[in-house]
CSV table of C-alpha atoms in Angstrom, one decimal:
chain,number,residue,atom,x,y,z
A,1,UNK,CA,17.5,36.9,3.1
A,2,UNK,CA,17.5,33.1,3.6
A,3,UNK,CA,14.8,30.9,4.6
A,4,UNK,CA,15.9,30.6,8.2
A,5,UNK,CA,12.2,30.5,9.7
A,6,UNK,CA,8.7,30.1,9.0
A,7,UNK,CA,7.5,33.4,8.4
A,8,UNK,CA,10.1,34.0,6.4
A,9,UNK,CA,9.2,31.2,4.2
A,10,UNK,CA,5.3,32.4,4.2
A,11,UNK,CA,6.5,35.8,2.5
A,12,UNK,CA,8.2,33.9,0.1
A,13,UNK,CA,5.0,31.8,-0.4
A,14,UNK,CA,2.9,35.2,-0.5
A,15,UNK,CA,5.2,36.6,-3.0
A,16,UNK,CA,4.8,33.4,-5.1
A,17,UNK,CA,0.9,33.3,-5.0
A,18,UNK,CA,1.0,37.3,-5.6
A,19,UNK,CA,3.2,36.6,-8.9
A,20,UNK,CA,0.3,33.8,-10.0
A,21,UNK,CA,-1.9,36.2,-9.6
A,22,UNK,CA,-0.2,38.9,-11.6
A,23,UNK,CA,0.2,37.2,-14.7
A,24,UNK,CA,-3.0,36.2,-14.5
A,25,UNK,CA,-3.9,40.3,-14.8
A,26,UNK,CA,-1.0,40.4,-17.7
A,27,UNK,CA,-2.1,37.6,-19.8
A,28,UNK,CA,-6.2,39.3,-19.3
A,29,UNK,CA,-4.9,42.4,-20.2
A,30,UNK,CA,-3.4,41.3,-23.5
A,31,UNK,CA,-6.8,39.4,-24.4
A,32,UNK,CA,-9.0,42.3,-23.7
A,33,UNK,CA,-6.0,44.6,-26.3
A,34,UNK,CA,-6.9,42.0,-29.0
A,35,UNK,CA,-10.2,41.9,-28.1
A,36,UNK,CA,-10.5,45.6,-28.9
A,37,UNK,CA,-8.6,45.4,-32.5
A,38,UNK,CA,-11.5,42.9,-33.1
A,39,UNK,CA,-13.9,45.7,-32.3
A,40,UNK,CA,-12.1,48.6,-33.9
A,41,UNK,CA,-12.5,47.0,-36.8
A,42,UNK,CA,-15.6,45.6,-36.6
A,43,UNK,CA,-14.2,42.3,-36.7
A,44,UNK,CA,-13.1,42.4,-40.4
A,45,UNK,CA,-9.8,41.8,-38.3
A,46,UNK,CA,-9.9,38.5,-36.0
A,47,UNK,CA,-8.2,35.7,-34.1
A,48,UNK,CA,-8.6,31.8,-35.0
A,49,UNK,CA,-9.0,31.8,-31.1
A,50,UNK,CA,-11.8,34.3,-29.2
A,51,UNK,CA,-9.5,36.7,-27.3
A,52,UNK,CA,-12.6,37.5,-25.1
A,53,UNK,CA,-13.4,33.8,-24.1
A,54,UNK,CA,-9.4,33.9,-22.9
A,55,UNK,CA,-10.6,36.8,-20.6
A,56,UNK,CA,-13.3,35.4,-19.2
A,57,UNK,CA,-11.8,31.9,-18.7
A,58,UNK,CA,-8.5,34.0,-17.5
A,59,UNK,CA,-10.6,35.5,-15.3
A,60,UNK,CA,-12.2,33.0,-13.5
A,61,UNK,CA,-8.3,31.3,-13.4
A,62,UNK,CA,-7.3,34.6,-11.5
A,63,UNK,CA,-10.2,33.9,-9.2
A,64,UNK,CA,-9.2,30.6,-8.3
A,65,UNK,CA,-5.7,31.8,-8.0
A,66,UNK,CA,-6.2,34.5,-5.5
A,67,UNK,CA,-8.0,32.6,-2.4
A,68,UNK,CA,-3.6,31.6,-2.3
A,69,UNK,CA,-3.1,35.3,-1.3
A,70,UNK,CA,-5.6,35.6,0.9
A,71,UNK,CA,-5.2,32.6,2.8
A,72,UNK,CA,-1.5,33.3,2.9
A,73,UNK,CA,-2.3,36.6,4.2
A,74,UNK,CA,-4.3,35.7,7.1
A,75,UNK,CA,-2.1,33.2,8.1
A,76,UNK,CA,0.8,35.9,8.6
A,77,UNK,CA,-2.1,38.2,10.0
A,78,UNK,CA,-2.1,35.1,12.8
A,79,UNK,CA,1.6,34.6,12.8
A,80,UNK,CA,2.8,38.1,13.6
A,81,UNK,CA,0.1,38.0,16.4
A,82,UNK,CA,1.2,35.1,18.1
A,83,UNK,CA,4.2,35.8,17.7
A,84,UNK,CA,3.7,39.0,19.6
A,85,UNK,CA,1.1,37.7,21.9
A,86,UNK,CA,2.7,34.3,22.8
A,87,UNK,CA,6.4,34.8,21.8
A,88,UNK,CA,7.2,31.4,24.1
A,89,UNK,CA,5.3,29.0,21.8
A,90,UNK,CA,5.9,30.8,18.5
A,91,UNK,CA,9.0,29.1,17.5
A,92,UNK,CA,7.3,26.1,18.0
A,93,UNK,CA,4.1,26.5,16.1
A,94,UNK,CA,5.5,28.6,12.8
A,95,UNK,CA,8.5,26.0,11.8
A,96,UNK,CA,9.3,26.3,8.3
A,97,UNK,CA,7.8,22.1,8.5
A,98,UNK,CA,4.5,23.8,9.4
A,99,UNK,CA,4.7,26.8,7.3
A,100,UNK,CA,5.3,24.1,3.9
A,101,UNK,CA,2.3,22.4,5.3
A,102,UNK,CA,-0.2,24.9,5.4
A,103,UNK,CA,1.2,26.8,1.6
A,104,UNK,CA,0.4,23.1,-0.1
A,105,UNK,CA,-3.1,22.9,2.1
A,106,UNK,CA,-4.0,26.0,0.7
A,107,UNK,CA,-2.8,25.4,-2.7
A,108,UNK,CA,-5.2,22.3,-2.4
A,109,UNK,CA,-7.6,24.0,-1.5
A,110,UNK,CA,-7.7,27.1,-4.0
A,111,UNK,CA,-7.4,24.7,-7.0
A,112,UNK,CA,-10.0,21.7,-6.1
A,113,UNK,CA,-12.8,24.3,-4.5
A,114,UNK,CA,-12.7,26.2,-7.7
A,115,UNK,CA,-12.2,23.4,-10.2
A,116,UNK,CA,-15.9,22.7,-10.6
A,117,UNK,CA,-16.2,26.1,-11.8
A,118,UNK,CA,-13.7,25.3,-14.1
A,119,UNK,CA,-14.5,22.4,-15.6
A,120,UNK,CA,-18.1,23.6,-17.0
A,121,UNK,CA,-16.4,25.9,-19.3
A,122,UNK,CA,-13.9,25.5,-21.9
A,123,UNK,CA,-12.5,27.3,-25.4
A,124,UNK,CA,-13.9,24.9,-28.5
A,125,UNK,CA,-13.9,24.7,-31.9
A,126,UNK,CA,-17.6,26.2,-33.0
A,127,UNK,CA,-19.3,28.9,-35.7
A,128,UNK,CA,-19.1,32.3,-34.9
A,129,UNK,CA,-21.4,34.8,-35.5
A,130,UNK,CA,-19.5,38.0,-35.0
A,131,UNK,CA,-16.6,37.2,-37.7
A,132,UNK,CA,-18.7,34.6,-39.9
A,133,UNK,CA,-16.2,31.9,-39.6
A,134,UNK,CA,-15.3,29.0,-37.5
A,135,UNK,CA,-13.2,29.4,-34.8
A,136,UNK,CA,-12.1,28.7,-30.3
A,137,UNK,CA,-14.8,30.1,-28.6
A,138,UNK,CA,-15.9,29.7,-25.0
A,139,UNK,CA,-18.4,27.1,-24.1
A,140,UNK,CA,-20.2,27.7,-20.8
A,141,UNK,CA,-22.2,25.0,-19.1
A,142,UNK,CA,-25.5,25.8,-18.2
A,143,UNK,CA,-25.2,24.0,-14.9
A,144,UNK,CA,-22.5,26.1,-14.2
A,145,UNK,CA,-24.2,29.1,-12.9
A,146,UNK,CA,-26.0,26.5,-10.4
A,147,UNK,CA,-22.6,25.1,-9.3
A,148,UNK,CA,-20.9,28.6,-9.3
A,149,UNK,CA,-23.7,29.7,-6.5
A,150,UNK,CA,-22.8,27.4,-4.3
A,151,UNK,CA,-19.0,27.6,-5.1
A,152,UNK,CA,-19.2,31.0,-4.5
A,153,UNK,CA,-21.3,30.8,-1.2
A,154,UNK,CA,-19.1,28.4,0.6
A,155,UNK,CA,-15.5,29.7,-1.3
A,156,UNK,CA,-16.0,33.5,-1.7
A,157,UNK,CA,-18.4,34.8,0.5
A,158,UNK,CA,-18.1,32.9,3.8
A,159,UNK,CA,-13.9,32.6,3.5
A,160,UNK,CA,-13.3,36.2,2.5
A,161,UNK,CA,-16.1,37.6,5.4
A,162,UNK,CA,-14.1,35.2,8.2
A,163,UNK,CA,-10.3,36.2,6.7
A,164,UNK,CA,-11.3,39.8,7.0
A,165,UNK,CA,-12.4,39.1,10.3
A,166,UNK,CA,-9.5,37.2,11.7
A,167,UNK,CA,-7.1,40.1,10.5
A,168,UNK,CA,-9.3,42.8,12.4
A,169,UNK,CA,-9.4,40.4,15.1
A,170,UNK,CA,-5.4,39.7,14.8
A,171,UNK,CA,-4.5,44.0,14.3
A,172,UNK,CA,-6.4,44.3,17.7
A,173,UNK,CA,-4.9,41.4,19.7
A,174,UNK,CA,-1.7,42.8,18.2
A,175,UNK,CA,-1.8,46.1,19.6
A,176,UNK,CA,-3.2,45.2,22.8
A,177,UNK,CA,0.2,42.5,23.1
A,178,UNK,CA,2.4,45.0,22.3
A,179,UNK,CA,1.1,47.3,24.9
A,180,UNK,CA,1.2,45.3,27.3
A,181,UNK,CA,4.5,44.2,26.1
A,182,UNK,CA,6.2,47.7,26.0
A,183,UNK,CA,4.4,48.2,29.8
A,184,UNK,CA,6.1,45.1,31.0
A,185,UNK,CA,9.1,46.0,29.8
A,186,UNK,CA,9.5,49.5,30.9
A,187,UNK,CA,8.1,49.1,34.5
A,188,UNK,CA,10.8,46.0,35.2
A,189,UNK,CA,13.3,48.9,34.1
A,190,UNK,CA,11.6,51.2,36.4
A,191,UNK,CA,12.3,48.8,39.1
A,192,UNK,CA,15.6,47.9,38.4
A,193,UNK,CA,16.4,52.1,38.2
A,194,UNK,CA,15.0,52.8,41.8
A,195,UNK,CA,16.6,49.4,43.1
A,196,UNK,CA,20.0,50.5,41.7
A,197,UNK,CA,19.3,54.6,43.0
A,198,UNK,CA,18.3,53.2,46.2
A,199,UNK,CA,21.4,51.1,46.6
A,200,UNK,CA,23.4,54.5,45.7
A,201,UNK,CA,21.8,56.3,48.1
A,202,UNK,CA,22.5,53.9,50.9
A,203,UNK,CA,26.3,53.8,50.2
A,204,UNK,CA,26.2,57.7,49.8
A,205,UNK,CA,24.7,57.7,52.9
A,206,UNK,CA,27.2,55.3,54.7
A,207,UNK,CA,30.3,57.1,53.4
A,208,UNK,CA,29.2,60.3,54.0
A,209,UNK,CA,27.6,59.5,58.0
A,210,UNK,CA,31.0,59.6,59.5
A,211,UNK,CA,32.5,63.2,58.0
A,212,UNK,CA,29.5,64.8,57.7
A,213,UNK,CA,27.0,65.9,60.4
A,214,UNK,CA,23.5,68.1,61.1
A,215,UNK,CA,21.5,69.3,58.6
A,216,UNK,CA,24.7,69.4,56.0
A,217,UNK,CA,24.1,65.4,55.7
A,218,UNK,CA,20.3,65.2,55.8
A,219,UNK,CA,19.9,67.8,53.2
A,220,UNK,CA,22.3,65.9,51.4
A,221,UNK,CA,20.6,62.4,51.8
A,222,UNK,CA,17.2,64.7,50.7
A,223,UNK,CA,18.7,65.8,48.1
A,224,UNK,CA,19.4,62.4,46.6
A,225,UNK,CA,16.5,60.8,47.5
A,226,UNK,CA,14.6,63.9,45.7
A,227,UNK,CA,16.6,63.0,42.4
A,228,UNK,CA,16.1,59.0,42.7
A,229,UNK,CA,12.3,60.0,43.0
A,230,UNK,CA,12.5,62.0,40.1
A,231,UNK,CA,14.4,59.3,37.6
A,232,UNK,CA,11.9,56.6,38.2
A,233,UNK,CA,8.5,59.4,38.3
A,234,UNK,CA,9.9,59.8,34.5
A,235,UNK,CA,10.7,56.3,34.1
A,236,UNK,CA,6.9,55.4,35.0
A,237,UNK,CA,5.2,58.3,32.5
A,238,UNK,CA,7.2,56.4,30.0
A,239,UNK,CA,5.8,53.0,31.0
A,240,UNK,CA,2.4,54.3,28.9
A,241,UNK,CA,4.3,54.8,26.1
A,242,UNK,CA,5.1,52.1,23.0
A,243,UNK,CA,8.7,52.5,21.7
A,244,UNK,CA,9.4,53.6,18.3
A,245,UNK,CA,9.7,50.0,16.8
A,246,UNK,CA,6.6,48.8,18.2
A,247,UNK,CA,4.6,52.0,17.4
A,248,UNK,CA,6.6,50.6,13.1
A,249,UNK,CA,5.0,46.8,13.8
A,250,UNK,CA,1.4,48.1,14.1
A,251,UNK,CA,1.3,50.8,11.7
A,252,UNK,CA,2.7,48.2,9.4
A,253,UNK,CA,0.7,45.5,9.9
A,254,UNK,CA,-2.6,48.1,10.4
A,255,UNK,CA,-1.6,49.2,6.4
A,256,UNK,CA,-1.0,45.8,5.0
A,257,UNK,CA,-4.7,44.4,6.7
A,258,UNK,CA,-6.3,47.8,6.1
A,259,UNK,CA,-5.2,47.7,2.3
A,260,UNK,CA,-6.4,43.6,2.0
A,261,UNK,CA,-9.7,44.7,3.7
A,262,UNK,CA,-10.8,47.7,1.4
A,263,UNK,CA,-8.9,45.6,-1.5
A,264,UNK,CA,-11.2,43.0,-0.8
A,265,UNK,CA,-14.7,45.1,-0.6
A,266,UNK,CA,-15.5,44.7,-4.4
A,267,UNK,CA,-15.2,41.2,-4.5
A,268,UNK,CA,-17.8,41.2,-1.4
A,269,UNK,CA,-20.0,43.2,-3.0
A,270,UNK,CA,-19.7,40.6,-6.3
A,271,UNK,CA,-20.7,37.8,-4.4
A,272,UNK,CA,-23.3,39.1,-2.7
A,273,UNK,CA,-25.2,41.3,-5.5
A,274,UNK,CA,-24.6,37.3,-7.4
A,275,UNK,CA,-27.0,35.9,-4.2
A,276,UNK,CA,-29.7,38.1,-4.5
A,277,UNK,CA,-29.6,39.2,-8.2
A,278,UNK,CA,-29.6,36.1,-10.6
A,279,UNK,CA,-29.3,38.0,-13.5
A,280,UNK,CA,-26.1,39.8,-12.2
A,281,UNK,CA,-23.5,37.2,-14.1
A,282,UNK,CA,-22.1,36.0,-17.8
A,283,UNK,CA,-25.0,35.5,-20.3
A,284,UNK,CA,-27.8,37.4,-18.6
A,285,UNK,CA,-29.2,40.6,-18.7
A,286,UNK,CA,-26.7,42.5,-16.5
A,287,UNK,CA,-23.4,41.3,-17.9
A,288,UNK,CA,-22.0,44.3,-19.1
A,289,UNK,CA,-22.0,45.6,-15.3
A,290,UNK,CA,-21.3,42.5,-14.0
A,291,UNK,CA,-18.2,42.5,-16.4
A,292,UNK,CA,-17.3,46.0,-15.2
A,293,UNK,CA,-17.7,45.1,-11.5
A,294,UNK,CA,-15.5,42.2,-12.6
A,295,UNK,CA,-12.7,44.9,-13.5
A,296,UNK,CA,-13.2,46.7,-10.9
A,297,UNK,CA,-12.2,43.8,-8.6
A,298,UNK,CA,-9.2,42.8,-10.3
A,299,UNK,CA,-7.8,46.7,-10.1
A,300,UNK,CA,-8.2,46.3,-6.5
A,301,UNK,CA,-7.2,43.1,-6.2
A,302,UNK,CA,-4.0,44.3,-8.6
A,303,UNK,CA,-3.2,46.8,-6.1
A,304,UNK,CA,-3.2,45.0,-3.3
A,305,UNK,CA,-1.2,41.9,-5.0
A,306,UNK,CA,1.6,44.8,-6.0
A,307,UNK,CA,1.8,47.0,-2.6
A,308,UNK,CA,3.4,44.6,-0.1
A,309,UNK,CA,6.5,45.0,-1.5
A,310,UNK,CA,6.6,49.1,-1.0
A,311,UNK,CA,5.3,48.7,2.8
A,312,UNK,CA,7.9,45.9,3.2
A,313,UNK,CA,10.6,48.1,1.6
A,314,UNK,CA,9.4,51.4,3.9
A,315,UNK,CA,8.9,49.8,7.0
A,316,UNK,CA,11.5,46.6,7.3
A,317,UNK,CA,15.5,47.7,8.0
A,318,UNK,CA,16.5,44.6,7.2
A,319,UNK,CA,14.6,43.4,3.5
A,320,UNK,CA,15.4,47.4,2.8
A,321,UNK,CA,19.1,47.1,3.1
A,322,UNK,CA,18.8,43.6,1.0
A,323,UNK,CA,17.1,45.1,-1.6
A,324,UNK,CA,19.9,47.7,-2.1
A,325,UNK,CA,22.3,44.8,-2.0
A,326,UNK,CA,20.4,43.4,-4.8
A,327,UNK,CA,19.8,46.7,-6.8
């Protein structure tokens, strides 16, 4: 499609991040397969590396990985509302310069705010009790859990509550802009359409004044004064009423921020339960439903990495007609 502007560009840095993310969910789901043949078989059967420590460190890589999408997805939350809402000064702001800019900031900002995190865990060489035998496990820090809380506080909960909501805030400004928009538009139409009838009915009138006479000519003159009051009476009722491709715009963003949102409500729930129940992580007594939250998360996050393309694909002319060039 070319990357002529900005938020062209920002799809194509969406699409990037989303990819990340995927093969993050890929490489996890081929650690937890081997992970099970170690448990089928009651690890008689095992890896020189731990495929579960992969998961877990996988994991927390996806984790760090997936603030790109949402910060990526809020900023073309703001950019298709300002570009609705102040269409003058879009061009301006959203330059592919500015666009570049941002992507790196947020790549910056994914990878250092997580990296802590990161660093107090790590796959060595130790004794394992499970296969009786020496092999890559994962070592896990015990300051980490301290460092993860705070991590989490300032990276997960407080950025995903305020991304959620700027979108909510972004889908209402949106609609109310193109309302008021489609309103503009349509009265300035009505007022051109009873400026132009008026005109019509003036050199009707003219023409006419000489040949015709009585009540002939002013039932005449009635007449089309009756029908230039009736155009722009159904011109106005239309004024209320969005067109077609701006009624496409909100229903498409409304999906896309209504999918991140509910995507997004395991992840919430996560860090929260994390604040108020210590025990609720790796290591203590609730890790097997902290793990299973865990998947939980990633199936929603999965689905909401995967769908953009579909809603793209249903509601965009143009990337649907260059997809079929592609296919």
């Amino acid at each position: 499609m070319g990357l002529k502007d900005g938020v062209t560009l920002s799809f194509i840095f969406l699409a990037a991040s989303d990819l990340a993310y995927l093969l993050t969910i890929a490489s996890q789901a081929a650690s937890l397969g081997l992970h099970g043949v170690e448990k089928k078989n009651q690890f008689t059967v095992f890896y020189s590396v731990d495929p579960f420590g992969i998961y877990i460190f996988l994991t927390n890589l996806g984790i760090m990985i997936y603030l790109m999408t949402v910060l990526v997805t809020t900023f073309l939350a703001i950019a298709r509302c300002l570009c609705v809402a102040i269409p003058l000064k879009f061009k301006n702001w959203f330059s592919k310069k500015t666009s570049v800019v941002f992507f790196i900031a947020f790549c910056i900002v994914s990878i250092v705010t997580y990296l802590p995190v990161l660093i107090y865990m790590k796959m060595i060489k130790a004794y394992d009790t499970r296969v009786n035998a020496t092999r890559y496990v994962l070592w896990i820090s015990p300051k980490r859990e301290e460092i993860k809380q705070a991590v989490w506080i300032s990276r997960d909960v407080f950025v995903t509550f305020f991304t959620q909501l700027v979108v909510i805030a972004c889908v209402v400004i949106l609609t109310r802009s193109l309302r008021t928009a489609s309103k503009f538009r349509q009265t300035s139409a009505a007022y051109s359409l009873r400026q132009r009838l008026d005109r019509q009915v003036t050199i009707f009138t003219t023409e006419t004044q000489a040949s015709m006479k009585g009540s002939c000519q002013s039932q005449k003159q009635l007449n089309a004064r009756s029908d230039s009051f009736t155009l722009v009476s159904a011109s106005n009722h239309k004024v209320e009423r969005l067109s077609s491709k701006d009624i496409s715009v909100v229903q498409q963003v409304v999906l896309i921020s209504t999918v991140y949102i509910v995507c997004n409500m395991p992840k919430i729930c996560i860090d929260v339960t994390g604040m108020f129940v210590p025990e609720f992580t790796l290591g203590k007594s609730y890790q097997n439903l902290y793990l299973a939250f865990i998947c939980v998360m990633e199936i929603f996050q999965l689905f909401n990495s995967s769908i953009g393309i579909f809603i793209y694909y249903n509601y965009n002319t143009k990337f649907r007609k260059n997809c079929m060039l592609f296919i």
